[in-house]
Amino acid sequence: MSGPLLVISAHAGDFVWRAAGAIALAVERGDRAKVICLSFGERGESAKAWRAGKTLAEIKAIRREEAENAAAALGAEIEFLDAGDYPLVETTELVDRLVRVFREVNPAVVLTHPLYDPYNGDHPAAARMALQARVLAQAIGYDAPGEPLGAPPVFFFEPHQPEQCDFKLDVLLDITPVFDKKRKAMESLPAQQHMWDYYTDLAKRRGIQLKRNAGPNLGLPHSTMGEAYMRLYPQVTDVLA
Ligand SMILES: [Zn+2]
């Protein structure tokens, strides 16, 4: 995995909880990392701001600033399509905007939500649009600037309630060297402060599983931290490893 990383996130915070480690690792390797937020999560994932009496416009501005700070902590580019949330409505226009992003970034790897989430319809909607855009961007006849896309692998990042979203991890990514950056990015999102420790604990648990799967006696540190991913397409290789 090397080359541009494209992350397609339904709401402003999703990429932080679920993929900040992968993003920070890509940036540390010198790869471009671009995050697309289809919405700010202004209606569905900003309860604290609503309770504080903020207006919709204020909440969008708050969530934008928070997400920009989180992306800056990781060294990633971020772009907001302001497509609205709860519901995030799938449109051909939105897919077309994503096709243009795919053609411009030409990602080596794509991260997005899993296709099933009975708690949050915006997440699968984002995934469906991301996958449709990826396929359209591959078509030489699709009218958008740039060259046709290759076949970048797609990894689903871990949903909030993985068992109910049919999430079965295929990949455990060692994010130990960048966990401090992930924590800093999480702390850039005070609107969802209740998530900071939850996702720190999850990274510890995935780290324990990572050590177990790497080999129990390989000497990975006690403090190993992990992020889990699920592959959509088969891995392509000439060596089984
Ligand atoms: Zn979300």
mmCIF file of C-alpha atoms and ligand atoms in Angstrom:
data_model
loop_
_atom_site.group_PDB
_atom_site.id
_atom_site.type_symbol
_atom_site.label_atom_id
_atom_site.label_comp_id
_atom_site.label_asym_id
_atom_site.label_seq_id
_atom_site.Cartn_x
_atom_site.Cartn_y
_atom_site.Cartn_z
ATOM 1 C CA MET A 1 0.000 0.000 0.000
ATOM 2 C CA SER A 2 1.653 3.180 -1.177
ATOM 3 C CA GLY A 3 0.361 6.094 -3.200
ATOM 4 C CA PRO A 4 -2.541 8.461 -2.612
ATOM 5 C CA LEU A 5 -5.115 7.518 0.006
ATOM 6 C CA LEU A 6 -8.742 8.564 -0.512
ATOM 7 C CA VAL A 7 -11.156 8.441 2.427
ATOM 8 C CA ILE A 8 -14.879 8.921 1.831
ATOM 9 C CA SER A 9 -16.738 9.751 5.033
ATOM 10 C CA ALA A 10 -20.482 10.374 5.423
ATOM 11 C CA HIS A 11 -20.114 12.793 8.332
ATOM 12 C CA ALA A 12 -17.429 15.090 9.655
ATOM 13 C CA GLY A 13 -16.201 12.820 12.455
ATOM 14 C CA ASP A 14 -16.358 9.375 10.862
ATOM 15 C CA PHE A 15 -12.903 9.399 9.295
ATOM 16 C CA VAL A 16 -11.326 10.274 12.637
ATOM 17 C CA TRP A 17 -12.720 7.492 14.818
ATOM 18 C CA ARG A 18 -12.336 4.803 12.206
ATOM 19 C CA ALA A 19 -9.401 5.620 9.965
ATOM 20 C CA ALA A 20 -7.202 8.297 11.538
ATOM 21 C CA GLY A 21 -4.400 5.787 12.073
ATOM 22 C CA ALA A 22 -4.336 4.728 8.417
ATOM 23 C CA ILE A 23 -4.406 8.369 7.355
ATOM 24 C CA ALA A 24 -1.528 9.359 9.659
ATOM 25 C CA LEU A 25 0.552 6.374 8.531
ATOM 26 C CA ALA A 26 0.041 7.319 4.869
ATOM 27 C CA VAL A 27 1.109 10.893 5.526
ATOM 28 C CA GLU A 28 4.182 9.763 7.476
ATOM 29 C CA ARG A 29 5.167 7.605 4.494
ATOM 30 C CA GLY A 30 4.990 10.701 2.319
ATOM 31 C CA ASP A 31 1.757 9.742 0.550
ATOM 32 C CA ARG A 32 -1.045 12.170 -0.188
ATOM 33 C CA ALA A 33 -4.129 11.610 1.976
ATOM 34 C CA LYS A 34 -7.436 13.201 0.997
ATOM 35 C CA VAL A 35 -10.617 13.063 3.057
ATOM 36 C CA ILE A 36 -14.022 13.773 1.546
ATOM 37 C CA CYS A 37 -16.798 14.549 4.035
ATOM 38 C CA LEU A 38 -20.120 14.230 2.251
ATOM 39 C CA SER A 39 -21.785 16.161 5.075
ATOM 40 C CA PHE A 40 -20.889 17.832 8.363
ATOM 41 C CA GLY A 41 -22.960 15.401 10.415
ATOM 42 C CA GLU A 42 -24.878 18.514 11.345
ATOM 43 C CA ARG A 43 -28.237 16.908 12.085
ATOM 44 C CA GLY A 44 -27.412 13.396 13.174
ATOM 45 C CA GLU A 45 -24.060 13.533 14.940
ATOM 46 C CA SER A 46 -24.061 16.938 16.666
ATOM 47 C CA ALA A 47 -26.469 16.413 19.553
ATOM 48 C CA LYS A 48 -24.400 18.472 21.992
ATOM 49 C CA ALA A 49 -24.544 21.568 19.764
ATOM 50 C CA TRP A 50 -28.307 21.219 19.221
ATOM 51 C CA ARG A 51 -28.840 20.955 22.984
ATOM 52 C CA ALA A 52 -26.752 24.119 23.404
ATOM 53 C CA GLY A 53 -29.251 25.934 21.169
ATOM 54 C CA LYS A 54 -27.016 26.462 18.129
ATOM 55 C CA THR A 55 -28.532 27.055 14.693
ATOM 56 C CA LEU A 56 -28.038 24.720 11.762
ATOM 57 C CA ALA A 57 -25.612 27.166 10.119
ATOM 58 C CA GLU A 58 -23.624 27.512 13.345
ATOM 59 C CA ILE A 59 -23.450 23.767 13.813
ATOM 60 C CA LYS A 60 -22.174 23.247 10.264
ATOM 61 C CA ALA A 61 -19.488 25.875 10.848
ATOM 62 C CA ILE A 62 -18.470 24.272 14.169
ATOM 63 C CA ARG A 63 -18.268 20.777 12.688
ATOM 64 C CA ARG A 64 -16.317 22.047 9.666
ATOM 65 C CA GLU A 65 -13.737 23.713 11.883
ATOM 66 C CA GLU A 66 -13.416 20.651 14.108
ATOM 67 C CA ALA A 67 -12.950 18.319 11.147
ATOM 68 C CA GLU A 68 -10.408 20.682 9.582
ATOM 69 C CA ASN A 69 -8.449 20.659 12.850
ATOM 70 C CA ALA A 70 -8.595 16.862 12.981
ATOM 71 C CA ALA A 71 -7.390 16.562 9.388
ATOM 72 C CA ALA A 72 -4.582 19.032 10.126
ATOM 73 C CA ALA A 73 -3.500 16.926 13.115
ATOM 74 C CA LEU A 74 -3.127 14.003 10.713
ATOM 75 C CA GLY A 75 -1.594 15.998 7.857
ATOM 76 C CA ALA A 76 -4.484 15.210 5.502
ATOM 77 C CA GLU A 77 -6.338 17.339 2.964
ATOM 78 C CA ILE A 78 -10.064 17.639 3.601
ATOM 79 C CA GLU A 79 -12.984 18.691 1.417
ATOM 80 C CA PHE A 80 -16.652 19.042 2.377
ATOM 81 C CA LEU A 81 -19.379 18.416 -0.175
ATOM 82 C CA ASP A 82 -22.141 19.739 2.157
ATOM 83 C CA ALA A 83 -24.674 17.238 0.813
ATOM 84 C CA GLY A 84 -26.746 17.147 4.010
ATOM 85 C CA ASP A 85 -27.201 14.351 6.539
ATOM 86 C CA TYR A 86 -30.074 12.494 8.199
ATOM 87 C CA PRO A 87 -30.763 11.731 5.460
ATOM 88 C CA LEU A 88 -27.757 11.793 3.154
ATOM 89 C CA VAL A 89 -29.560 11.504 -0.187
ATOM 90 C CA GLU A 90 -27.895 9.616 -3.035
ATOM 91 C CA THR A 91 -27.933 11.596 -6.273
ATOM 92 C CA THR A 92 -26.254 11.244 -9.641
ATOM 93 C CA GLU A 93 -24.813 14.743 -9.144
ATOM 94 C CA LEU A 94 -23.104 13.711 -5.929
ATOM 95 C CA VAL A 95 -21.748 10.543 -7.516
ATOM 96 C CA ASP A 96 -20.446 12.642 -10.406
ATOM 97 C CA ARG A 97 -18.615 14.925 -7.961
ATOM 98 C CA LEU A 98 -17.016 11.839 -6.433
ATOM 99 C CA VAL A 99 -16.009 10.539 -9.878
ATOM 100 C CA ARG A 100 -14.134 13.794 -10.386
ATOM 101 C CA VAL A 101 -12.426 13.352 -7.015
ATOM 102 C CA PHE A 102 -11.373 9.794 -7.947
ATOM 103 C CA ARG A 103 -9.973 10.969 -11.276
ATOM 104 C CA GLU A 104 -8.103 13.871 -9.640
ATOM 105 C CA VAL A 105 -6.650 11.962 -6.660
ATOM 106 C CA ASN A 106 -6.065 8.691 -8.533
ATOM 107 C CA PRO A 107 -5.984 6.799 -5.223
ATOM 108 C CA ALA A 108 -3.884 3.715 -4.568
ATOM 109 C CA VAL A 109 -6.252 2.819 -1.716
ATOM 110 C CA VAL A 110 -9.839 3.772 -0.887
ATOM 111 C CA LEU A 111 -11.374 3.752 2.596
ATOM 112 C CA THR A 112 -15.089 4.094 3.275
ATOM 113 C CA HIS A 113 -17.976 2.770 5.379
ATOM 114 C CA PRO A 114 -19.266 -0.819 5.210
ATOM 115 C CA LEU A 115 -22.329 -1.401 3.015
ATOM 116 C CA TYR A 116 -24.646 -2.406 5.859
ATOM 117 C CA ASP A 117 -25.496 -0.413 8.968
ATOM 118 C CA PRO A 118 -28.971 -0.794 10.468
ATOM 119 C CA TYR A 119 -28.317 2.145 12.810
ATOM 120 C CA ASN A 120 -27.340 4.770 10.282
ATOM 121 C CA GLY A 121 -28.510 4.847 6.666
ATOM 122 C CA ASP A 122 -26.110 7.645 5.772
ATOM 123 C CA HIS A 123 -23.087 5.379 6.193
ATOM 124 C CA PRO A 124 -24.145 2.734 3.616
ATOM 125 C CA ALA A 125 -25.372 5.538 1.336
ATOM 126 C CA ALA A 126 -21.895 7.063 1.410
ATOM 127 C CA ALA A 127 -20.338 3.663 0.705
ATOM 128 C CA ARG A 128 -22.683 2.958 -2.210
ATOM 129 C CA MET A 129 -21.913 6.329 -3.792
ATOM 130 C CA ALA A 130 -18.174 5.873 -3.254
ATOM 131 C CA LEU A 131 -18.234 2.443 -4.906
ATOM 132 C CA GLN A 132 -20.408 3.614 -7.793
ATOM 133 C CA ALA A 133 -18.087 6.579 -8.369
ATOM 134 C CA ARG A 134 -15.045 4.283 -8.323
ATOM 135 C CA VAL A 135 -16.589 2.086 -11.028
ATOM 136 C CA LEU A 136 -17.668 5.042 -13.178
ATOM 137 C CA ALA A 137 -14.223 6.634 -12.850
ATOM 138 C CA GLN A 138 -12.775 3.448 -14.364
ATOM 139 C CA ALA A 139 -14.848 3.853 -17.547
ATOM 140 C CA ILE A 140 -12.903 5.502 -20.357
ATOM 141 C CA GLY A 141 -16.146 6.839 -21.807
ATOM 142 C CA TYR A 142 -17.275 8.586 -18.593
ATOM 143 C CA ASP A 143 -17.215 12.321 -19.173
ATOM 144 C CA ALA A 144 -14.985 13.711 -16.428
ATOM 145 C CA PRO A 145 -11.502 15.215 -16.510
ATOM 146 C CA GLY A 146 -8.457 13.018 -16.052
ATOM 147 C CA GLU A 147 -7.456 9.491 -16.945
ATOM 148 C CA PRO A 148 -9.621 6.413 -16.289
ATOM 149 C CA LEU A 149 -9.052 4.993 -12.825
ATOM 150 C CA GLY A 150 -7.259 1.675 -12.225
ATOM 151 C CA ALA A 151 -8.628 -0.699 -9.591
ATOM 152 C CA PRO A 152 -7.646 0.675 -6.191
ATOM 153 C CA PRO A 153 -8.533 -1.742 -3.379
ATOM 154 C CA VAL A 154 -11.417 -0.719 -1.137
ATOM 155 C CA PHE A 155 -11.223 -1.212 2.605
ATOM 156 C CA PHE A 156 -14.253 -0.704 4.847
ATOM 157 C CA PHE A 157 -13.364 0.917 8.138
ATOM 158 C CA GLU A 158 -14.843 -0.348 11.376
ATOM 159 C CA PRO A 159 -18.405 0.769 12.148
ATOM 160 C CA HIS A 160 -19.511 1.763 15.634
ATOM 161 C CA GLN A 161 -21.343 -1.522 16.224
ATOM 162 C CA PRO A 162 -19.397 -3.965 14.065
ATOM 163 C CA GLU A 163 -21.302 -7.181 14.815
ATOM 164 C CA GLN A 164 -24.642 -5.707 13.728
ATOM 165 C CA CYS A 165 -23.100 -4.306 10.535
ATOM 166 C CA ASP A 166 -21.817 -7.687 9.339
ATOM 167 C CA PHE A 167 -18.292 -6.362 9.797
ATOM 168 C CA LYS A 168 -15.725 -9.140 9.875
ATOM 169 C CA LEU A 169 -12.192 -7.836 10.015
ATOM 170 C CA ASP A 170 -9.763 -8.971 7.322
ATOM 171 C CA VAL A 171 -6.931 -6.611 8.143
ATOM 172 C CA LEU A 172 -5.405 -5.401 11.389
ATOM 173 C CA LEU A 173 -3.342 -2.286 10.819
ATOM 174 C CA ASP A 174 -0.602 -1.470 13.336
ATOM 175 C CA ILE A 175 -1.117 2.194 14.183
ATOM 176 C CA THR A 176 1.140 2.246 17.270
ATOM 177 C CA PRO A 177 3.622 4.800 15.835
ATOM 178 C CA VAL A 178 0.848 7.285 15.022
ATOM 179 C CA PHE A 179 -1.623 6.674 17.819
ATOM 180 C CA ASP A 180 -0.725 9.975 19.489
ATOM 181 C CA LYS A 181 -1.780 11.737 16.286
ATOM 182 C CA LYS A 182 -5.043 9.800 16.218
ATOM 183 C CA ARG A 183 -5.763 10.784 19.810
ATOM 184 C CA LYS A 184 -4.983 14.426 18.976
ATOM 185 C CA ALA A 185 -7.326 14.254 15.974
ATOM 186 C CA MET A 186 -10.051 12.739 18.163
ATOM 187 C CA GLU A 187 -9.581 15.515 20.706
ATOM 188 C CA SER A 188 -10.175 18.013 17.879
ATOM 189 C CA LEU A 189 -13.819 16.867 17.957
ATOM 190 C CA PRO A 190 -15.238 18.082 21.288
ATOM 191 C CA ALA A 191 -18.767 17.755 19.875
ATOM 192 C CA GLN A 192 -18.306 14.000 20.279
ATOM 193 C CA GLN A 193 -16.111 13.878 23.386
ATOM 194 C CA HIS A 194 -17.849 10.692 24.553
ATOM 195 C CA MET A 195 -16.099 8.874 21.696
ATOM 196 C CA TRP A 196 -12.469 9.642 22.624
ATOM 197 C CA ASP A 197 -11.989 6.928 25.236
ATOM 198 C CA TYR A 198 -14.249 4.482 23.417
ATOM 199 C CA TYR A 199 -12.024 4.580 20.321
ATOM 200 C CA THR A 200 -8.848 4.555 22.406
ATOM 201 C CA ASP A 201 -10.073 1.362 24.102
ATOM 202 C CA LEU A 202 -11.023 -0.112 20.718
ATOM 203 C CA ALA A 203 -7.510 0.589 19.384
ATOM 204 C CA LYS A 204 -6.068 -1.260 22.405
ATOM 205 C CA ARG A 205 -8.345 -4.237 21.788
ATOM 206 C CA ARG A 206 -7.498 -4.351 18.085
ATOM 207 C CA GLY A 207 -3.830 -4.040 19.097
ATOM 208 C CA ILE A 208 -4.109 -7.118 21.314
ATOM 209 C CA GLN A 209 -5.712 -9.035 18.442
ATOM 210 C CA LEU A 210 -3.004 -7.765 16.096
ATOM 211 C CA LYS A 211 -0.283 -9.145 18.407
ATOM 212 C CA ARG A 212 -2.092 -12.472 18.676
ATOM 213 C CA ASN A 213 -2.436 -12.798 14.904
ATOM 214 C CA ALA A 214 1.106 -11.643 14.209
ATOM 215 C CA GLY A 215 2.423 -14.406 16.449
ATOM 216 C CA PRO A 216 2.209 -14.334 20.230
ATOM 217 C CA ASN A 217 5.942 -14.323 20.767
ATOM 218 C CA LEU A 218 7.095 -11.835 18.156
ATOM 219 C CA GLY A 219 7.881 -9.202 20.735
ATOM 220 C CA LEU A 220 5.374 -6.594 19.629
ATOM 221 C CA PRO A 221 5.086 -4.045 22.432
ATOM 222 C CA HIS A 222 2.429 -4.279 25.111
ATOM 223 C CA SER A 223 1.193 -0.893 23.925
ATOM 224 C CA THR A 224 0.447 -2.032 20.350
ATOM 225 C CA MET A 225 -2.562 -0.176 18.939
ATOM 226 C CA GLY A 226 -4.607 -1.287 15.944
ATOM 227 C CA GLU A 227 -7.324 -0.373 13.479
ATOM 228 C CA ALA A 228 -9.506 -3.003 11.805
ATOM 229 C CA TYR A 229 -10.516 -3.083 8.143
ATOM 230 C CA MET A 230 -12.608 -5.335 5.929
ATOM 231 C CA ARG A 231 -11.767 -5.848 2.261
ATOM 232 C CA LEU A 232 -14.420 -5.595 -0.420
ATOM 233 C CA TYR A 233 -12.448 -7.064 -3.314
ATOM 234 C CA PRO A 234 -9.964 -9.962 -3.283
ATOM 235 C CA GLN A 235 -6.336 -9.221 -2.663
ATOM 236 C CA VAL A 236 -4.320 -9.588 -5.871
ATOM 237 C CA THR A 237 -0.867 -11.071 -5.453
ATOM 238 C CA ASP A 238 1.686 -13.395 -7.021
ATOM 239 C CA VAL A 239 2.903 -14.576 -3.623
ATOM 240 C CA LEU A 240 0.693 -15.847 -0.858
ATOM 241 C CA ALA A 241 1.731 -13.947 2.213
HETATM 242 ZN ZN ZN B 1 -21.297 9.013 10.767
#
